Amino acid sequence: DDEDVYIALYDYDARTNDDLSFRKGDKMLIINCDEGDWWRARLLQDNKEGYVPSNYIAKFSSLDSQSSGDDKIAEKNNTKIIRLKINTRKLNWFSGTIWKQIRHEGMVKHYRIRKLDIGEVFISRNSSFLTLVDLVSHYCNDADGLCYALKQACKKLEIPQTAGLSRELADKWEIDRTSVELKKKLGEGQFGEVYEGMWNRTTKVAVKTLKTGTMDKNEFLREAQLMKKLRHPKLVQLYAVCTQSEPIYIITELMCNGALQSYLKGKGKDLAVPTLIEMAAQIASGMAYLETNNYIHRDLAARNILVGMNNICKVADFGLARITLFNNLTINIFVFTHLPLIFYALLFQNDIYEVSRDTKFPIKWTAPEAALRQMFTIKSDVWSFGILLTELLGKGRMPYPGMTNRETLEQVEQGYRMPKQPNCPDRLYAIMLSCWQAEPQKRDSFETLQWKLEEFYFSDDGVYRESENI
């Protein structure tokens, strides 16, 4: 029965003896799904059993499974590739995007998929369906008013991270230091070094080594417990820590293209504005998750965003700002003004983060109320996000060019805001200005910023096509 069959969406190589290796497209039966994010499965082709990450598989009959087919279809027919991307943001309707490629040129058409009160979905009222799966199946066989019939599911750009390094470590964060091998050094900063590493001789990871005295061990362990529970596709995942001896190791997922700031000056220097806006939307998505969990980053900047394949962006170092003197472990070229700010109390009062002793401070990214009155909230993170947008558009340019930190603080307090960059669309600059409202409560939420950026190029209803049969 296909209802009981799951299909692999990605390749997975076993990391421990209890794991089950599989390839994309393999079918399996689930034996036990009661152990959290790791399920026990049996492959249909050879009856091998083991644990699999549940986010790597989908029911064979589900919409997600339709993206697990043969990617080589594109090579066989390069004159026409039609893809559907479902956006389930709205409560009573979805947006479907069809991308057509003729030779090497692309064309995008957007269709609104509506939902009836009885639960059926439709593009044309002449044809309604019980589920999105049924709708997609129908338009794969017949264009029926669309510009083209659907031919291929949209390929997923990113392989998701597993919940922990393995089933045994999913809820455990202290691991044996001998299981971690340090490989290539990726960078260093005031408080430690960053390496590409290997866990259990099977899994590539990033390893941050913290210099002795950088943080209080007990405070770090308390914070690590919170950080490990924060899981989102646009957050760099904390896998584990090694704290039994110095230096402390922080084990996270490895992002192949490093810090966004460096990426924009190197491999990403020719990225077009639409791509930069899509990257900004990803960052806003990660921050919206922190927002819903009442978590404050406190040092949101391009240096603390990591980049993977296909311009995938993830928020990094959320949480470390509370327990290190400064959470910049990979960049050491910034000059900051020394201000008499109380630093890092690890106390939240009415969602306000207060600091507890003198330290260096990233003035050009910091909201005025945080820099001058030591009040950190998610809205001060929103201010920093607006500054990050200028870094994106400026390909890693230092904010407030030509101004010192002290001049920046004085001018911003008097109402100065960075002018619009030449390549910045007017609507994007309006988003920046919304982030820089003097009154924190008037700034957009990250949830609002996320949808504004995700729908930046088709937020107007006029871009949606209706089926010719309506």
Tab-separated table of C-alpha atoms in Angstrom:
chain	number	residue	atom	x	y	z
A	1	ASP	CA	0.000	0.000	0.000
A	2	ASP	CA	1.549	3.326	-1.112
A	3	GLU	CA	0.027	5.021	1.945
A	4	ASP	CA	2.531	3.142	4.121
A	5	VAL	CA	5.521	3.707	1.845
A	6	TYR	CA	7.981	6.567	2.274
A	7	ILE	CA	10.449	7.820	-0.313
A	8	ALA	CA	13.891	9.352	0.220
A	9	LEU	CA	14.124	13.003	-0.805
A	10	TYR	CA	17.925	13.151	-0.451
A	11	ASP	CA	20.975	10.914	-0.204
A	12	TYR	CA	22.065	9.990	3.312
A	13	ASP	CA	25.212	8.173	4.423
A	14	ALA	CA	25.120	6.414	7.792
A	15	ARG	CA	27.033	8.246	10.521
A	16	THR	CA	26.804	5.549	13.209
A	17	ASN	CA	26.298	1.786	13.271
A	18	ASP	CA	22.588	2.286	14.022
A	19	ASP	CA	21.992	4.490	10.972
A	20	LEU	CA	20.642	3.369	7.605
A	21	SER	CA	22.267	4.618	4.404
A	22	PHE	CA	19.975	5.377	1.472
A	23	ARG	CA	19.888	7.191	-1.836
A	24	LYS	CA	17.399	9.719	-3.139
A	25	GLY	CA	14.365	7.905	-4.547
A	26	ASP	CA	14.758	4.786	-2.370
A	27	LYS	CA	11.496	3.500	-0.898
A	28	MET	CA	11.139	2.336	2.690
A	29	LEU	CA	8.667	1.260	5.350
A	30	ILE	CA	8.678	3.026	8.718
A	31	ILE	CA	8.883	0.580	11.618
A	32	ASN	CA	8.926	3.077	14.492
A	33	CYS	CA	8.320	6.828	14.388
A	34	ASP	CA	7.937	7.398	18.135
A	35	GLU	CA	11.535	8.424	18.865
A	36	GLY	CA	11.435	12.051	17.832
A	37	ASP	CA	13.227	13.188	14.685
A	38	TRP	CA	14.934	9.861	13.931
A	39	TRP	CA	12.719	7.009	12.703
A	40	ARG	CA	13.500	3.323	12.338
A	41	ALA	CA	12.977	2.208	8.747
A	42	ARG	CA	13.360	-0.804	6.448
A	43	LEU	CA	14.489	-0.368	2.842
A	44	LEU	CA	12.203	-2.170	0.404
A	45	GLN	CA	14.955	-3.166	-2.024
A	46	ASP	CA	17.151	-5.105	0.433
A	47	ASN	CA	15.266	-5.177	3.788
A	48	LYS	CA	18.110	-3.425	5.616
A	49	GLU	CA	16.996	-1.661	8.797
A	50	GLY	CA	18.248	1.347	10.711
A	51	TYR	CA	17.490	4.881	11.823
A	52	VAL	CA	16.845	7.637	9.285
A	53	PRO	CA	16.379	11.412	9.723
A	54	SER	CA	12.639	11.996	9.340
A	55	ASN	CA	13.107	15.262	7.426
A	56	TYR	CA	14.921	13.365	4.652
A	57	ILE	CA	11.872	11.316	3.675
A	58	ALA	CA	8.232	11.889	2.720
A	59	LYS	CA	5.148	9.776	2.191
A	60	PHE	CA	5.218	8.365	-1.315
A	61	SER	CA	1.816	9.904	-2.064
A	62	SER	CA	2.649	13.398	-0.731
A	63	LEU	CA	3.379	16.567	-2.670
A	64	ASP	CA	6.935	16.689	-1.265
A	65	SER	CA	7.681	13.306	-2.809
A	66	GLN	CA	7.138	14.736	-6.285
A	67	SER	CA	10.421	16.627	-6.035
A	68	SER	CA	12.384	13.413	-5.539
A	69	GLY	CA	12.264	12.252	-9.127
A	70	ASP	CA	15.000	12.074	-11.731
A	71	ASP	CA	16.841	15.392	-11.965
A	72	LYS	CA	18.162	14.347	-15.374
A	73	ILE	CA	14.790	15.103	-16.976
A	74	ALA	CA	16.147	18.596	-17.527
A	75	GLU	CA	19.031	17.238	-19.570
A	76	LYS	CA	16.767	15.135	-21.775
A	77	ASN	CA	14.486	18.017	-22.741
A	78	ASN	CA	16.153	21.389	-22.444
A	79	THR	CA	13.671	23.206	-24.660
A	80	LYS	CA	10.918	23.336	-22.062
A	81	ILE	CA	11.100	22.801	-18.306
A	82	ILE	CA	8.041	23.646	-16.265
A	83	ARG	CA	8.230	23.742	-12.487
A	84	LEU	CA	5.705	24.462	-9.776
A	85	LYS	CA	6.626	26.066	-6.490
A	86	ILE	CA	3.970	26.131	-3.792
A	87	ASN	CA	3.900	29.005	-1.300
A	88	THR	CA	1.542	28.201	1.569
A	89	ARG	CA	1.844	31.543	3.375
A	90	LYS	CA	-1.794	32.639	2.974
A	91	LEU	CA	-4.582	30.992	4.933
A	92	ASN	CA	-7.117	30.679	2.117
A	93	TRP	CA	-4.957	30.648	-0.993
A	94	PHE	CA	-1.588	29.496	-2.275
A	95	SER	CA	0.716	30.896	-4.925
A	96	GLY	CA	2.023	28.637	-7.647
A	97	THR	CA	5.010	29.656	-9.733
A	98	ILE	CA	5.676	28.093	-13.125
A	99	TRP	CA	9.134	28.561	-14.540
A	100	LYS	CA	9.657	27.898	-18.239
A	101	GLN	CA	13.129	27.508	-19.716
A	102	ILE	CA	13.647	27.726	-23.465
A	103	ARG	CA	17.267	26.921	-24.190
A	104	HIS	CA	19.008	29.099	-21.577
A	105	GLU	CA	16.389	31.816	-21.101
A	106	GLY	CA	13.832	31.697	-18.308
A	107	MET	CA	10.274	32.990	-17.985
A	108	VAL	CA	8.183	32.975	-14.807
A	109	LYS	CA	4.396	32.888	-14.511
A	110	HIS	CA	2.555	33.165	-11.194
A	111	TYR	CA	-0.843	31.582	-10.571
A	112	ARG	CA	-3.065	31.972	-7.544
A	113	ILE	CA	-4.325	28.686	-6.131
A	114	ARG	CA	-7.507	29.329	-4.175
A	115	LYS	CA	-9.169	27.280	-1.472
A	116	LEU	CA	-12.913	26.693	-1.168
A	117	ASP	CA	-14.752	26.659	2.149
A	118	ILE	CA	-15.199	22.899	1.784
A	119	GLY	CA	-11.424	22.507	1.579
A	120	GLU	CA	-11.003	21.899	-2.160
A	121	VAL	CA	-8.348	23.850	-4.069
A	122	PHE	CA	-8.472	25.269	-7.586
A	123	ILE	CA	-6.864	27.581	-10.106
A	124	SER	CA	-9.883	27.530	-12.402
A	125	ARG	CA	-13.360	27.162	-10.920
A	126	ASN	CA	-14.040	24.655	-13.675
A	127	SER	CA	-11.608	22.220	-12.060
A	128	SER	CA	-11.352	21.846	-8.280
A	129	PHE	CA	-9.427	19.166	-6.384
A	130	LEU	CA	-9.455	17.611	-2.934
A	131	THR	CA	-5.729	18.207	-2.353
A	132	LEU	CA	-2.741	20.061	-3.788
A	133	VAL	CA	-1.347	16.670	-4.818
A	134	ASP	CA	-4.434	16.059	-6.963
A	135	LEU	CA	-4.184	19.553	-8.457
A	136	VAL	CA	-0.530	19.104	-9.391
A	137	SER	CA	-1.211	15.657	-10.876
A	138	HIS	CA	-3.978	17.096	-13.050
A	139	TYR	CA	-1.841	19.904	-14.457
A	140	CYS	CA	1.026	17.509	-15.098
A	141	ASN	CA	-1.215	15.695	-17.566
A	142	ASP	CA	-2.997	18.693	-19.084
A	143	ALA	CA	-2.261	22.436	-19.189
A	144	ASP	CA	-6.035	23.031	-18.910
A	145	GLY	CA	-5.767	26.818	-19.090
A	146	LEU	CA	-2.242	27.243	-17.715
A	147	CYS	CA	0.483	28.523	-20.017
A	148	TYR	CA	2.001	25.017	-20.078
A	149	ALA	CA	1.488	21.646	-18.480
A	150	LEU	CA	3.753	20.914	-15.512
A	151	LYS	CA	6.724	18.721	-16.381
A	152	GLN	CA	9.118	18.714	-13.439
A	153	ALA	CA	8.953	19.486	-9.738
A	154	CYS	CA	11.086	22.376	-8.525
A	155	LYS	CA	14.425	21.013	-7.410
A	156	LYS	CA	15.226	21.647	-3.746
A	157	LEU	CA	18.228	23.953	-3.432
A	158	GLU	CA	19.281	22.802	0.004
A	159	ILE	CA	19.766	19.517	1.823
A	160	PRO	CA	18.284	20.011	5.312
A	161	GLN	CA	20.257	19.547	8.489
A	162	THR	CA	19.456	16.554	10.647
A	163	ALA	CA	18.204	17.021	14.210
A	164	GLY	CA	21.528	16.508	15.915
A	165	LEU	CA	24.467	14.567	14.575
A	166	SER	CA	22.731	11.236	15.228
A	167	ARG	CA	19.783	9.701	17.066
A	168	GLU	CA	21.847	9.257	20.225
A	169	LEU	CA	22.977	12.893	20.183
A	170	ALA	CA	19.664	14.495	19.202
A	171	ASP	CA	18.973	15.549	22.795
A	172	LYS	CA	22.557	15.439	24.048
A	173	TRP	CA	24.987	18.281	23.586
A	174	GLU	CA	28.200	17.275	25.393
A	175	ILE	CA	30.258	14.915	23.211
A	176	ASP	CA	33.641	13.239	23.501
A	177	ARG	CA	36.390	15.565	22.287
A	178	THR	CA	38.206	12.617	20.697
A	179	SER	CA	35.282	12.150	18.274
A	180	VAL	CA	36.073	15.535	16.697
A	181	GLU	CA	39.032	15.939	14.346
A	182	LEU	CA	40.146	19.449	13.410
A	183	LYS	CA	40.999	19.850	9.732
A	184	LYS	CA	41.462	23.120	7.836
A	185	LYS	CA	41.590	26.390	9.762
A	186	LEU	CA	38.935	28.755	8.406
A	187	GLY	CA	39.600	31.879	10.460
A	188	GLU	CA	40.350	33.358	13.835
A	189	GLY	CA	39.278	36.271	15.950
A	190	GLN	CA	39.783	37.908	19.305
A	191	PHE	CA	38.316	35.012	21.260
A	192	GLY	CA	39.069	31.885	19.288
A	193	GLU	CA	39.521	30.055	16.016
A	194	VAL	CA	37.223	28.349	13.512
A	195	TYR	CA	38.041	25.057	11.802
A	196	GLU	CA	36.505	22.716	9.325
A	197	GLY	CA	36.271	19.464	11.239
A	198	MET	CA	35.116	15.868	11.035
A	199	TRP	CA	32.874	14.178	13.585
A	200	ASN	CA	33.066	10.403	14.043
A	201	ARG	CA	35.114	10.214	10.822
A	202	THR	CA	31.842	10.510	8.885
A	203	THR	CA	30.394	14.012	9.081
A	204	LYS	CA	31.841	17.408	8.153
A	205	VAL	CA	31.231	20.072	10.797
A	206	ALA	CA	32.437	23.531	11.783
A	207	VAL	CA	34.348	23.745	15.065
A	208	LYS	CA	34.809	26.963	17.023
A	209	THR	CA	37.549	26.753	19.632
A	210	LEU	CA	37.253	29.347	22.391
A	211	LYS	CA	40.309	30.707	24.175
A	212	THR	CA	40.596	30.105	27.896
A	213	GLY	CA	38.710	32.728	29.886
A	214	THR	CA	36.471	33.793	27.012
A	215	MET	CA	33.326	32.767	28.866
A	216	ASP	CA	32.085	31.233	32.064
A	217	LYS	CA	31.626	27.501	31.513
A	218	ASN	CA	28.400	27.180	33.498
A	219	GLU	CA	26.826	30.162	31.756
A	220	PHE	CA	27.833	28.725	28.415
A	221	LEU	CA	26.282	25.339	29.189
A	222	ARG	CA	23.002	26.978	30.202
A	223	GLU	CA	22.969	28.971	26.993
A	224	ALA	CA	23.943	25.959	24.873
A	225	GLN	CA	20.882	24.092	26.121
A	226	LEU	CA	18.686	26.908	24.823
A	227	MET	CA	20.577	27.305	21.559
A	228	LYS	CA	20.373	23.605	20.715
A	229	LYS	CA	16.575	23.690	20.973
A	230	LEU	CA	16.374	26.438	18.351
A	231	ARG	CA	16.018	24.622	15.030
A	232	HIS	CA	15.086	26.329	11.801
A	233	PRO	CA	16.246	25.947	8.174
A	234	LYS	CA	17.675	29.474	8.258
A	235	LEU	CA	19.587	29.152	11.524
A	236	VAL	CA	23.040	27.582	11.687
A	237	GLN	CA	22.421	24.503	13.799
A	238	LEU	CA	24.355	23.923	17.002
A	239	TYR	CA	25.151	20.215	17.066
A	240	ALA	CA	27.202	19.717	20.209
A	241	VAL	CA	29.842	21.116	22.551
A	242	CYS	CA	33.021	19.884	24.247
A	243	THR	CA	33.487	21.602	27.605
A	244	GLN	CA	35.261	19.043	29.804
A	245	SER	CA	38.633	20.639	29.090
A	246	GLU	CA	40.036	23.779	27.469
A	247	PRO	CA	39.604	25.043	24.863
A	248	ILE	CA	35.817	24.759	24.673
A	249	TYR	CA	34.611	23.412	21.314
A	250	ILE	CA	31.352	24.541	19.713
A	251	ILE	CA	30.276	22.093	16.987
A	252	THR	CA	27.917	23.473	14.320
A	253	GLU	CA	26.873	22.691	10.790
A	254	LEU	CA	29.439	23.643	8.157
A	255	MET	CA	28.520	26.328	5.612
A	256	CYS	CA	30.798	25.985	2.597
A	257	ASN	CA	30.974	29.651	1.557
A	258	GLY	CA	31.699	31.156	4.955
A	259	ALA	CA	30.654	34.562	6.252
A	260	LEU	CA	28.314	36.651	4.104
A	261	GLN	CA	30.511	39.720	4.418
A	262	SER	CA	33.495	37.948	2.841
A	263	TYR	CA	31.285	36.150	0.315
A	264	LEU	CA	29.882	39.446	-1.002
A	265	LYS	CA	33.413	40.684	-1.645
A	266	GLY	CA	34.487	37.457	-3.362
A	267	LYS	CA	32.370	34.767	-4.974
A	268	GLY	CA	29.190	36.803	-4.553
A	269	LYS	CA	30.448	40.139	-5.870
A	270	ASP	CA	28.425	39.826	-9.094
A	271	LEU	CA	25.124	38.758	-7.533
A	272	ALA	CA	22.114	40.578	-8.979
A	273	VAL	CA	19.732	42.604	-6.810
A	274	PRO	CA	16.872	40.040	-7.004
A	275	THR	CA	19.235	37.383	-5.643
A	276	LEU	CA	20.370	39.698	-2.855
A	277	ILE	CA	16.744	40.347	-1.904
A	278	GLU	CA	16.072	36.603	-1.825
A	279	MET	CA	19.064	36.195	0.491
A	280	ALA	CA	17.691	38.963	2.706
A	281	ALA	CA	14.361	37.121	2.853
A	282	GLN	CA	16.141	34.006	4.086
A	283	ILE	CA	17.830	35.970	6.865
A	284	ALA	CA	14.511	37.560	7.834
A	285	SER	CA	12.987	34.068	7.977
A	286	GLY	CA	15.585	32.906	10.483
A	287	MET	CA	15.155	36.044	12.552
A	288	ALA	CA	11.356	35.689	12.462
A	289	TYR	CA	11.808	32.284	14.077
A	290	LEU	CA	13.948	33.798	16.839
A	291	GLU	CA	11.304	36.498	17.209
A	292	THR	CA	8.523	33.957	17.779
A	293	ASN	CA	10.712	32.258	20.388
A	294	ASN	CA	11.393	35.544	22.228
A	295	TYR	CA	15.096	35.253	21.458
A	296	ILE	CA	17.345	38.246	20.756
A	297	HIS	CA	20.430	37.989	18.550
A	298	ARG	CA	22.125	41.247	19.594
A	299	ASP	CA	24.828	41.192	16.917
A	300	LEU	CA	23.016	40.776	13.605
A	301	ALA	CA	25.401	41.687	10.778
A	302	ALA	CA	26.766	40.201	7.554
A	303	ARG	CA	29.776	38.841	9.458
A	304	ASN	CA	27.372	36.659	11.470
A	305	ILE	CA	25.463	35.284	8.480
A	306	LEU	CA	26.912	32.152	6.867
A	307	VAL	CA	26.463	31.154	3.234
A	308	GLY	CA	26.104	27.672	1.775
A	309	MET	CA	25.549	26.324	-1.726
A	310	ASN	CA	23.129	28.148	-4.050
A	311	ASN	CA	23.326	31.351	-1.982
A	312	ILE	CA	21.606	29.717	0.988
A	313	CYS	CA	21.924	32.061	3.990
A	314	LYS	CA	21.671	31.174	7.679
A	315	VAL	CA	21.849	33.238	10.844
A	316	ALA	CA	24.839	32.311	13.004
A	317	ASP	CA	26.088	33.092	16.509
A	318	PHE	CA	22.620	33.753	17.908
A	319	GLY	CA	23.124	33.422	21.649
A	320	LEU	CA	26.905	33.685	21.828
A	321	ALA	CA	26.616	37.458	22.157
A	322	ARG	CA	25.205	36.968	25.627
A	323	ILE	CA	28.076	34.949	27.023
A	324	THR	CA	31.230	36.060	25.224
A	325	LEU	CA	32.848	39.463	25.397
A	326	PHE	CA	32.169	39.704	21.690
A	327	ASN	CA	30.862	36.926	19.492
A	328	ASN	CA	32.956	37.678	16.424
A	329	LEU	CA	35.022	34.496	16.068
A	330	THR	CA	35.825	34.686	12.365
A	331	ILE	CA	36.445	38.364	11.650
A	332	ASN	CA	39.115	40.417	13.392
A	333	ILE	CA	39.428	43.552	11.252
A	334	PHE	CA	36.718	45.759	12.777
A	335	VAL	CA	37.412	48.876	14.794
A	336	PHE	CA	34.865	49.768	17.452
A	337	THR	CA	34.328	52.724	19.714
A	338	HIS	CA	34.784	51.927	23.415
A	339	LEU	CA	31.647	53.001	25.230
A	340	PRO	CA	30.812	52.735	28.957
A	341	LEU	CA	28.145	50.098	28.392
A	342	ILE	CA	27.146	47.547	30.975
A	343	PHE	CA	27.555	44.155	29.356
A	344	TYR	CA	25.712	40.837	29.167
A	345	ALA	CA	23.703	40.181	32.305
A	346	LEU	CA	21.945	37.138	30.872
A	347	LEU	CA	18.771	38.678	32.277
A	348	PHE	CA	15.592	39.468	30.357
A	349	GLN	CA	13.111	41.947	31.780
A	350	ASN	CA	10.077	42.651	29.599
A	351	ASP	CA	12.056	41.288	26.621
A	352	ILE	CA	14.779	43.905	27.175
A	353	TYR	CA	18.363	42.714	27.194
A	354	GLU	CA	20.645	44.701	29.488
A	355	VAL	CA	24.424	44.576	29.656
A	356	SER	CA	26.678	44.360	32.708
A	357	ARG	CA	30.250	45.692	32.247
A	358	ASP	CA	32.411	47.735	29.911
A	359	THR	CA	33.225	46.275	26.512
A	360	LYS	CA	33.818	46.984	22.841
A	361	PHE	CA	30.674	47.469	20.810
A	362	PRO	CA	29.657	47.309	17.091
A	363	ILE	CA	28.257	50.837	16.991
A	364	LYS	CA	27.426	51.026	13.286
A	365	TRP	CA	25.047	48.061	13.549
A	366	THR	CA	23.514	48.921	16.922
A	367	ALA	CA	20.145	50.629	17.412
A	368	PRO	CA	20.327	53.992	19.245
A	369	GLU	CA	18.334	52.794	22.254
A	370	ALA	CA	20.731	49.858	22.646
A	371	ALA	CA	23.897	51.925	22.239
A	372	LEU	CA	22.788	54.831	24.420
A	373	ARG	CA	20.406	53.279	26.937
A	374	GLN	CA	21.589	49.660	27.024
A	375	MET	CA	18.159	48.358	25.992
A	376	PHE	CA	18.215	45.370	23.623
A	377	THR	CA	15.007	43.966	22.166
A	378	ILE	CA	14.017	42.134	18.998
A	379	LYS	CA	13.322	45.628	17.617
A	380	SER	CA	16.980	46.558	18.058
A	381	ASP	CA	17.730	43.452	15.972
A	382	VAL	CA	15.349	44.863	13.333
A	383	TRP	CA	17.447	48.041	13.228
A	384	SER	CA	20.561	45.918	12.696
A	385	PHE	CA	18.777	44.034	9.908
A	386	GLY	CA	18.274	47.331	8.075
A	387	ILE	CA	22.023	47.937	8.315
A	388	LEU	CA	22.630	44.401	7.042
A	389	LEU	CA	20.513	45.223	3.972
A	390	THR	CA	22.961	48.007	3.107
A	391	GLU	CA	25.806	45.502	3.423
A	392	LEU	CA	24.024	43.233	0.942
A	393	LEU	CA	23.376	45.970	-1.616
A	394	GLY	CA	26.870	47.391	-1.110
A	395	LYS	CA	28.513	43.964	-1.523
A	396	GLY	CA	30.040	44.011	1.944
A	397	ARG	CA	30.560	47.760	2.181
A	398	MET	CA	31.094	49.169	5.684
A	399	PRO	CA	27.942	50.997	6.851
A	400	TYR	CA	28.103	54.791	7.123
A	401	PRO	CA	31.142	55.037	4.825
A	402	GLY	CA	33.515	57.849	5.698
A	403	MET	CA	32.094	58.283	9.189
A	404	THR	CA	33.718	57.268	12.449
A	405	ASN	CA	31.791	55.278	15.009
A	406	ARG	CA	31.388	58.321	17.227
A	407	GLU	CA	30.176	60.458	14.309
A	408	THR	CA	27.739	57.710	13.353
A	409	LEU	CA	26.240	57.545	16.829
A	410	GLU	CA	25.886	61.320	17.082
A	411	GLN	CA	24.400	61.730	13.589
A	412	VAL	CA	21.936	58.853	13.926
A	413	GLU	CA	20.689	60.205	17.251
A	414	GLN	CA	20.030	63.528	15.475
A	415	GLY	CA	17.952	61.793	12.783
A	416	TYR	CA	20.506	60.992	10.080
A	417	ARG	CA	19.889	57.847	8.009
A	418	MET	CA	22.077	56.379	5.284
A	419	PRO	CA	20.940	57.537	1.817
A	420	LYS	CA	19.634	55.149	-0.809
A	421	GLN	CA	22.368	53.313	-2.695
A	422	PRO	CA	22.323	53.641	-6.522
A	423	ASN	CA	21.346	49.992	-7.083
A	424	CYS	CA	18.707	49.936	-4.341
A	425	PRO	CA	15.040	49.758	-5.461
A	426	ASP	CA	12.816	52.422	-3.900
A	427	ARG	CA	10.631	49.808	-2.194
A	428	LEU	CA	13.662	48.159	-0.621
A	429	TYR	CA	14.889	51.501	0.691
A	430	ALA	CA	11.450	52.026	2.212
A	431	ILE	CA	11.938	48.709	4.035
A	432	MET	CA	15.321	49.917	5.314
A	433	LEU	CA	13.773	53.143	6.602
A	434	SER	CA	11.068	51.145	8.373
A	435	CYS	CA	13.847	49.277	10.200
A	436	TRP	CA	15.407	52.586	11.251
A	437	GLN	CA	12.378	54.170	12.869
A	438	ALA	CA	13.503	56.085	15.954
A	439	GLU	CA	10.728	54.555	18.044
A	440	PRO	CA	11.339	50.783	18.265
A	441	GLN	CA	7.643	49.848	18.347
A	442	LYS	CA	7.156	51.498	14.940
A	443	ARG	CA	9.673	49.176	13.259
A	444	ASP	CA	8.344	46.223	11.286
A	445	SER	CA	8.404	42.777	12.848
A	446	PHE	CA	10.678	40.180	11.275
A	447	GLU	CA	7.577	38.272	10.204
A	448	THR	CA	6.467	41.336	8.228
A	449	LEU	CA	9.960	41.859	6.825
A	450	GLN	CA	10.054	38.233	5.734
A	451	TRP	CA	6.882	38.353	3.660
A	452	LYS	CA	7.718	41.789	2.231
A	453	LEU	CA	11.019	40.438	0.943
A	454	GLU	CA	9.715	37.033	-0.153
A	455	GLU	CA	6.979	38.676	-2.204
A	456	PHE	CA	9.062	41.679	-3.259
A	457	TYR	CA	8.736	41.066	-6.985
A	458	PHE	CA	5.202	39.749	-7.035
A	459	SER	CA	3.441	41.285	-4.041
A	460	ASP	CA	1.127	43.186	-6.380
A	461	ASP	CA	-1.955	41.139	-7.250
A	462	GLY	CA	-1.443	42.174	-10.874
A	463	VAL	CA	1.464	39.782	-11.333
A	464	TYR	CA	-0.750	36.762	-10.711
A	465	ARG	CA	-2.262	35.203	-13.818
A	466	GLU	CA	-5.658	33.615	-13.813
A	467	SER	CA	-6.346	30.429	-15.718
A	468	GLU	CA	-7.684	31.086	-19.199
A	469	ASN	CA	-10.670	28.939	-18.315
A	470	ILE	CA	-11.886	31.201	-15.483
